[in-house]
Short mmCIF file of C-alpha atoms in Angstrom, two decimals:
data_model
loop_
_atom_site.label_atom_id
_atom_site.label_comp_id
_atom_site.label_asym_id
_atom_site.label_seq_id
_atom_site.Cartn_x
_atom_site.Cartn_y
_atom_site.Cartn_z
CA UNK A 1 86.54 114.89 61.79
CA UNK A 2 83.19 114.66 62.00
CA UNK A 3 81.11 116.72 64.48
CA UNK A 4 80.56 113.85 66.93
CA UNK A 5 84.02 113.36 67.33
CA UNK A 6 85.45 116.73 67.84
CA UNK A 7 82.06 117.42 70.13
CA UNK A 8 83.57 114.31 72.24
CA UNK A 9 86.94 115.49 71.76
CA UNK A 10 85.81 118.74 74.38
CA UNK A 11 84.14 116.96 75.86
CA UNK A 12 86.44 114.66 77.06
CA UNK A 13 89.17 117.76 77.24
CA UNK A 14 86.51 119.31 79.33
CA UNK A 15 86.66 116.55 81.65
CA UNK A 16 90.92 116.40 82.04
CA UNK A 17 90.31 119.97 83.20
CA UNK A 18 87.63 119.93 85.93
CA UNK A 19 89.43 116.64 87.47
CA UNK A 20 92.82 118.52 87.37
CA UNK A 21 90.88 121.63 89.13
CA UNK A 22 89.39 119.59 91.27
CA UNK A 23 92.61 117.08 93.13
CA UNK A 24 95.82 118.59 91.91
CA UNK A 25 96.94 120.56 95.31
CA UNK A 26 95.76 124.13 95.12
CA UNK A 27 98.21 126.78 94.34
CA UNK A 28 98.63 129.60 97.28
CA UNK A 29 99.96 132.56 96.45
CA UNK A 30 102.06 135.41 98.06
CA UNK A 31 99.34 137.34 98.31
CA UNK A 32 97.27 135.66 99.94
CA UNK A 33 99.80 135.68 103.58
CA UNK A 34 101.18 137.94 104.82
CA UNK A 35 104.78 138.66 103.69
CA UNK A 36 107.68 141.30 103.40
CA UNK A 37 110.41 141.08 101.18
CA UNK A 38 113.09 140.81 103.85
CA UNK A 39 116.32 141.44 100.87
CA UNK A 40 116.40 141.29 97.24
CA UNK A 41 119.12 141.41 94.58
CA UNK A 42 120.81 138.18 95.76
CA UNK A 43 123.02 136.26 94.34
CA UNK A 44 122.32 131.90 95.41
CA UNK A 45 121.58 132.27 98.61
CA UNK A 46 121.37 128.86 99.47
CA UNK A 47 120.73 128.62 103.49
CA UNK A 48 120.13 130.55 106.60
CA UNK A 49 119.79 130.31 110.63
CA UNK A 50 119.00 133.07 113.03
CA UNK A 51 121.35 134.86 115.36
CA UNK A 52 120.92 134.93 119.32
CA UNK A 53 119.62 138.96 118.35
CA UNK A 54 116.88 137.29 115.85
CA UNK A 55 119.32 138.21 113.14
CA UNK A 56 119.32 136.08 109.93
CA UNK A 57 123.10 134.96 108.71
CA UNK A 58 122.59 133.21 105.47
CA UNK A 59 124.95 131.59 102.95
CA UNK A 60 125.46 132.59 99.04
CA UNK A 61 127.16 129.85 96.78
CA UNK A 62 129.41 131.79 95.72
CA UNK A 63 131.22 132.25 98.74
CA UNK A 64 129.38 134.88 100.58
CA UNK A 65 128.72 134.68 104.55
CA UNK A 66 126.42 137.64 105.02
CA UNK A 67 123.94 139.18 108.47
CA UNK A 68 120.92 140.37 107.29
CA UNK A 69 118.82 142.02 110.35
CA UNK A 70 116.78 145.78 110.35
CA UNK A 71 119.96 147.36 108.91
CA UNK A 72 120.11 145.39 105.76
CA UNK A 73 122.34 143.10 104.40
CA UNK A 74 126.33 142.62 106.24
CA UNK A 75 129.32 140.22 104.36
CA UNK A 76 131.09 138.93 107.75
CA UNK A 77 132.99 136.27 105.23
CA UNK A 78 133.53 135.41 102.53
CA UNK A 79 134.48 132.23 102.18
CA UNK A 80 137.16 130.72 98.99
CA UNK A 81 135.24 128.10 97.69
CA UNK A 82 134.55 125.74 94.43
CA UNK A 83 131.68 126.77 92.41
CA UNK A 84 130.85 124.38 89.92
CA UNK A 85 127.77 122.89 89.17
CA UNK A 86 126.04 122.76 92.36
CA UNK A 87 129.34 123.29 94.77
CA UNK A 88 130.23 126.41 96.72
CA UNK A 89 129.15 127.52 99.74
CA UNK A 90 126.74 125.60 101.20
CA UNK A 91 125.42 125.10 104.80
CA UNK A 92 125.63 126.86 107.63
CA UNK A 93 124.85 126.58 111.35
CA UNK A 94 124.63 128.46 114.69
CA UNK A 95 126.14 126.65 117.85
CA UNK A 96 123.19 126.69 119.98
CA UNK A 97 126.43 128.20 122.76
CA UNK A 98 126.87 130.40 120.41
CA UNK A 99 126.06 133.53 123.16
CA UNK A 100 129.22 132.06 124.92
CA UNK A 101 132.13 130.93 121.80
CA UNK A 102 130.27 132.84 118.33
CA UNK A 103 130.61 129.07 116.12
CA UNK A 104 129.24 129.05 113.73
CA UNK A 105 129.61 125.83 110.93
CA UNK A 106 130.13 126.23 107.21
CA UNK A 107 129.60 123.48 104.67
CA UNK A 108 131.42 123.93 101.67
CA UNK A 109 133.34 123.32 98.27
CA UNK A 110 137.59 123.28 99.04
CA UNK A 111 140.01 122.30 96.24
CA UNK A 112 140.03 118.91 98.27
CA UNK A 113 135.98 118.20 97.89
CA UNK A 114 133.38 119.19 100.49
CA UNK A 115 133.89 119.68 104.15
CA UNK A 116 132.47 121.33 107.33
CA UNK A 117 135.14 123.93 109.40
CA UNK A 118 133.79 126.27 112.52
CA UNK A 119 134.69 129.88 112.28
CA UNK A 120 134.31 131.70 115.29
CA UNK A 121 131.67 134.87 114.22
CA UNK A 122 133.04 138.46 115.92
CA UNK A 123 133.22 141.17 113.34
CA UNK A 124 134.14 138.86 110.00
CA UNK A 125 134.60 134.78 110.62
CA UNK A 126 138.20 133.89 111.58
CA UNK A 127 139.61 131.33 112.86
CA UNK A 128 138.72 128.56 110.54
CA UNK A 129 139.36 124.62 112.09
CA UNK A 130 137.72 122.34 109.26
CA UNK A 131 136.27 119.22 111.28
CA UNK A 132 135.30 117.43 108.50
CA UNK A 133 137.37 116.93 104.66
CA UNK A 134 137.41 115.20 101.84
CA UNK A 135 133.92 114.59 101.31
CA UNK A 136 133.13 113.47 97.72
CA UNK A 137 132.28 116.44 95.35
CA UNK A 138 131.43 116.93 92.04
CA UNK A 139 129.25 119.11 89.78
CA UNK A 140 126.46 117.18 90.79
CA UNK A 141 124.72 115.66 94.39
CA UNK A 142 126.83 116.95 96.96
CA UNK A 143 124.35 117.11 99.64
CA UNK A 144 124.84 120.04 102.08
CA UNK A 145 122.58 120.30 104.73
CA UNK A 146 123.70 121.38 108.56
CA UNK A 147 121.80 121.72 111.08
CA UNK A 148 121.53 120.84 115.48
CA UNK A 149 119.91 118.23 116.01
CA UNK A 150 117.99 118.05 119.43
CA UNK A 151 120.42 115.76 121.51
CA UNK A 152 122.81 119.11 120.51
CA UNK A 153 125.05 117.02 117.86
CA UNK A 154 125.79 118.41 114.25
CA UNK A 155 124.30 116.25 111.89
CA UNK A 156 125.68 116.94 108.11
CA UNK A 157 123.33 115.91 104.51
CA UNK A 158 126.55 114.69 101.66
CA UNK A 159 125.04 113.68 98.10
CA UNK A 160 126.86 110.59 96.00
CA UNK A 161 128.75 112.63 93.90
CA UNK A 162 127.44 111.08 91.10
CA UNK A 163 128.55 107.50 92.20
CA UNK A 164 126.40 106.21 93.34
CA UNK A 165 128.05 102.47 94.63
CA UNK A 166 129.15 104.59 97.26
CA UNK A 167 126.47 105.71 98.88
CA UNK A 168 126.12 102.34 100.49
CA UNK A 169 129.55 102.11 101.30
CA UNK A 170 129.31 102.64 105.48
CA UNK A 171 133.41 103.16 105.03
CA UNK A 172 132.62 106.22 102.79
CA UNK A 173 131.38 110.31 103.66
CA UNK A 174 129.11 110.14 100.36
CA UNK A 175 125.54 109.70 100.15
CA UNK A 176 124.85 110.01 103.90
CA UNK A 177 124.28 111.35 107.03
CA UNK A 178 126.72 112.35 108.59
CA UNK A 179 127.02 113.11 112.87
CA UNK A 180 129.68 114.82 114.80
CA UNK A 181 130.25 116.07 117.94
CA UNK A 182 131.06 120.16 117.74
CA UNK A 183 134.19 119.39 118.02
CA UNK A 184 135.48 117.41 115.10
CA UNK A 185 134.15 114.06 117.00
CA UNK A 186 132.50 110.62 116.50
CA UNK A 187 130.17 110.93 118.79
CA UNK A 188 130.11 107.03 121.31
CA UNK A 189 126.68 106.25 120.22
CA UNK A 190 127.11 106.88 116.85
CA UNK A 191 125.95 102.49 114.89
CA UNK A 192 129.57 102.21 113.03
CA UNK A 193 132.60 103.70 114.62
CA UNK A 194 132.53 107.14 112.79
CA UNK A 195 130.58 110.13 111.52
CA UNK A 196 127.73 107.19 109.46
CA UNK A 197 124.21 108.11 110.69
CA UNK A 198 122.16 107.46 108.03
CA UNK A 199 123.05 105.33 104.72
CA UNK A 200 122.46 105.63 100.70
CA UNK A 201 121.13 108.42 100.11
CA UNK A 202 121.13 110.40 96.54
CA UNK A 203 121.51 114.04 96.90
CA UNK A 204 119.95 115.47 100.80
CA UNK A 205 119.46 119.05 101.13
CA UNK A 206 116.92 118.91 103.89
CA UNK A 207 116.70 117.44 107.25
CA UNK A 208 114.29 119.16 110.90
CA UNK A 209 113.21 117.66 113.16
CA UNK A 210 109.87 116.76 114.89
CA UNK A 211 109.09 119.31 118.21
CA UNK A 212 107.27 116.77 119.79
CA UNK A 213 108.74 114.07 120.17
CA UNK A 214 111.93 114.00 118.02
CA UNK A 215 111.64 112.67 114.22
CA UNK A 216 113.85 113.51 111.88
CA UNK A 217 112.44 114.48 107.91
CA UNK A 218 115.10 114.35 105.16
CA UNK A 219 114.36 115.66 102.19
CA UNK A 220 116.11 113.93 98.62
CA UNK A 221 116.36 114.18 95.19
CA UNK A 222 115.36 111.75 93.17
CA UNK A 223 116.77 109.79 89.76
CA UNK A 224 113.81 110.68 87.25
CA UNK A 225 111.25 111.76 89.52
CA UNK A 226 111.23 110.06 92.54
CA UNK A 227 111.86 112.91 94.59
CA UNK A 228 111.91 111.29 98.55
CA UNK A 229 110.64 112.80 102.22
CA UNK A 230 112.44 110.17 104.09
CA UNK A 231 112.20 109.52 107.91
CA UNK A 232 115.92 109.45 110.01
CA UNK A 233 117.00 106.57 111.84
CA UNK A 234 120.64 105.37 112.56
CA UNK A 235 121.44 102.82 110.93
CA UNK A 236 119.15 102.76 108.19
CA UNK A 237 119.37 102.31 104.81
CA UNK A 238 117.87 104.31 102.45
CA UNK A 239 118.03 102.16 99.35
CA UNK A 240 119.93 103.88 96.67
CA UNK A 241 120.80 103.03 94.34
CA UNK A 242 119.53 99.24 94.76
CA UNK A 243 115.89 100.55 95.16
CA UNK A 244 114.64 104.59 95.15
CA UNK A 245 110.46 105.37 95.93
CA UNK A 246 107.37 103.67 96.71
CA UNK A 247 108.23 100.04 96.80
CA UNK A 248 108.83 98.35 100.11
CA UNK A 249 112.13 96.19 100.72
CA UNK A 250 113.20 93.55 102.80
CA UNK A 251 116.36 95.62 105.23
CA UNK A 252 115.12 98.74 102.88
CA UNK A 253 113.64 102.03 104.53
CA UNK A 254 110.48 102.93 102.66
CA UNK A 255 109.73 107.08 102.03
CA UNK A 256 106.79 108.60 104.01
CA UNK A 257 106.22 110.94 100.19
CA UNK A 258 107.46 109.93 97.07
CA UNK A 259 106.80 112.56 94.36
CA UNK A 260 106.46 110.24 90.91
CA UNK A 261 103.62 112.49 89.65
CA UNK A 262 105.71 115.55 89.01
CA UNK A 263 109.70 116.51 89.80
CA UNK A 264 109.30 118.16 93.31
CA UNK A 265 113.39 118.30 93.81
CA UNK A 266 113.73 118.55 97.43
CA UNK A 267 115.72 121.45 99.54
CA UNK A 268 115.06 122.46 102.67
CA UNK A 269 113.19 121.60 105.19
CA UNK A 270 111.61 123.33 108.02
CA UNK A 271 108.35 121.77 110.67
CA UNK A 272 106.16 123.76 112.44
CA UNK A 273 102.59 123.30 114.11
CA UNK A 274 102.72 119.22 112.87
CA UNK A 275 103.71 120.21 109.02
CA UNK A 276 106.97 120.25 106.63
CA UNK A 277 107.44 122.50 104.10
CA UNK A 278 109.27 121.52 102.30
CA UNK A 279 111.36 123.67 99.88
CA UNK A 280 110.70 122.66 96.10
CA UNK A 281 112.94 124.15 93.19
CA UNK A 282 111.99 122.79 90.48
CA UNK A 283 109.15 122.41 92.23
CA UNK A 284 109.04 126.50 91.92
CA UNK A 285 107.41 125.88 95.24
CA UNK A 286 106.69 125.61 98.78
CA UNK A 287 105.53 122.50 99.88
CA UNK A 288 102.92 122.20 102.96
CA UNK A 289 103.22 118.50 103.71
CA UNK A 290 100.88 117.92 107.03
CA UNK A 291 101.73 114.32 109.05
CA UNK A 292 99.10 112.30 110.99
CA UNK A 293 99.07 113.00 115.44
CA UNK A 294 102.09 110.82 115.78
CA UNK A 295 104.01 112.45 112.82
CA UNK A 296 104.64 109.32 110.19
CA UNK A 297 102.31 109.69 107.67
CA UNK A 298 101.49 112.49 105.59
CA UNK A 299 97.50 112.92 105.38
CA UNK A 300 97.32 115.91 103.22
CA UNK A 301 99.46 118.25 100.64
CA UNK A 302 99.57 121.67 99.24
CA UNK A 303 101.20 124.25 96.86
CA UNK A 304 102.31 127.37 98.59
CA UNK A 305 104.01 130.24 96.87
CA UNK A 306 103.76 128.68 92.94
CA UNK A 307 104.44 132.16 91.91
CA UNK A 308 108.06 132.63 93.54
CA UNK A 309 110.50 130.30 91.42
CA UNK A 310 112.95 128.00 92.46
CA UNK A 311 112.92 127.16 96.42
CA UNK A 312 115.94 126.31 97.81
CA UNK A 313 115.86 126.78 101.93
CA UNK A 314 113.09 127.53 104.29
CA UNK A 315 113.36 127.66 108.18
CA UNK A 316 110.92 128.38 111.06
CA UNK A 317 111.42 130.92 114.25
CA UNK A 318 109.64 132.54 116.13
CA UNK A 319 106.20 131.44 114.37
CA UNK A 320 107.00 132.61 111.01
CA UNK A 321 108.66 130.66 108.10
CA UNK A 322 111.74 132.14 106.15
CA UNK A 323 112.36 130.76 102.56
CA UNK A 324 115.53 132.04 99.42
CA UNK A 325 115.05 131.25 96.20
CA UNK A 326 116.95 130.29 93.12
CA UNK A 327 116.48 132.28 90.49
CA UNK A 328 120.05 132.79 90.03
CA UNK A 329 121.32 128.84 90.16
CA UNK A 330 121.77 128.99 86.30
CA UNK A 331 119.06 126.77 86.28
CA UNK A 332 115.79 129.00 86.64
CA UNK A 333 114.78 132.15 85.56
CA UNK A 334 115.36 135.08 87.30
CA UNK A 335 112.65 137.88 88.09
CA UNK A 336 113.22 141.08 89.09
CA UNK A 337 115.18 141.67 91.62
CA UNK A 338 115.93 138.46 92.49
CA UNK A 339 116.98 136.27 94.38
CA UNK A 340 115.04 137.35 97.55
CA UNK A 341 115.21 136.18 101.27
CA UNK A 342 110.95 136.01 102.16
CA UNK A 343 109.49 136.39 105.08
CA UNK A 344 105.95 134.77 105.52
CA UNK A 345 103.52 133.81 108.26
CA UNK A 346 101.49 131.69 107.27
CA UNK A 347 98.16 130.26 109.52
#
């Protein structure tokens, strides 16, 4: 190879490197924000919520439910779960009327599939009431996020359990966002006279509402990239497995953002100050997705906290973001004191 070819190769390499530095999302490391590690040496924390006294209540995939306050971590439940691959103890939600009823809701894998159960929290979780059972489960694609919406109903994300065709079946509980009353009954205004609120999802692991206009956002794992952020509307078809990712297809709702350029593997999401914060597993980041004024369009993005490894969940509470890492889930590289729950003050 002569000197001219070598020189051209070096120039081209420098141009590509400069382009990457200018146009790729700027990473923001933990040191650039006010952060505090609240708990560490955890084993795959999956979901978090808050009790009225501002204590965190969170799940670990192996079955433990714990609270976290100024006195540290306290185990309040040890659920008998089937932990196989991505299955186990997943989502958690605190009842909006917890002060009166002390109800806590869990999504977990049992020997009959995934289920949603309600417990009473005293010193420990007790008095389990199964609300939905026999949700299809598998080693992968279990969904698992549960949250109360602004309408007071409980929303549940379920994966296709490795059977894509079930996601299109409105009578199957797999590959859906479900909506139920707190007592486990079907809301009268659900679109198909069953629990199904929206359908044709692959593996949705995050839901959050726009606090300004009530828009429901969802994060979903794609098949070989194609991870999606969707706006969810009642009764809509989101395409899987017939369509996914970018493009307009009659009868199917397209995402407001599809990650074709890299794998984010999005999990929990939170809405705060007209931004979505998306926990990235394989993406190893907390992704800030800035929205238009009406919340319907993505206008900017930034990769935050790229030094923490896999991030499973993010929630907003009283002006802070709380994230949990997932480096001990079998797909990460655990660091010293992993896994952690971290509180962040983001301007």
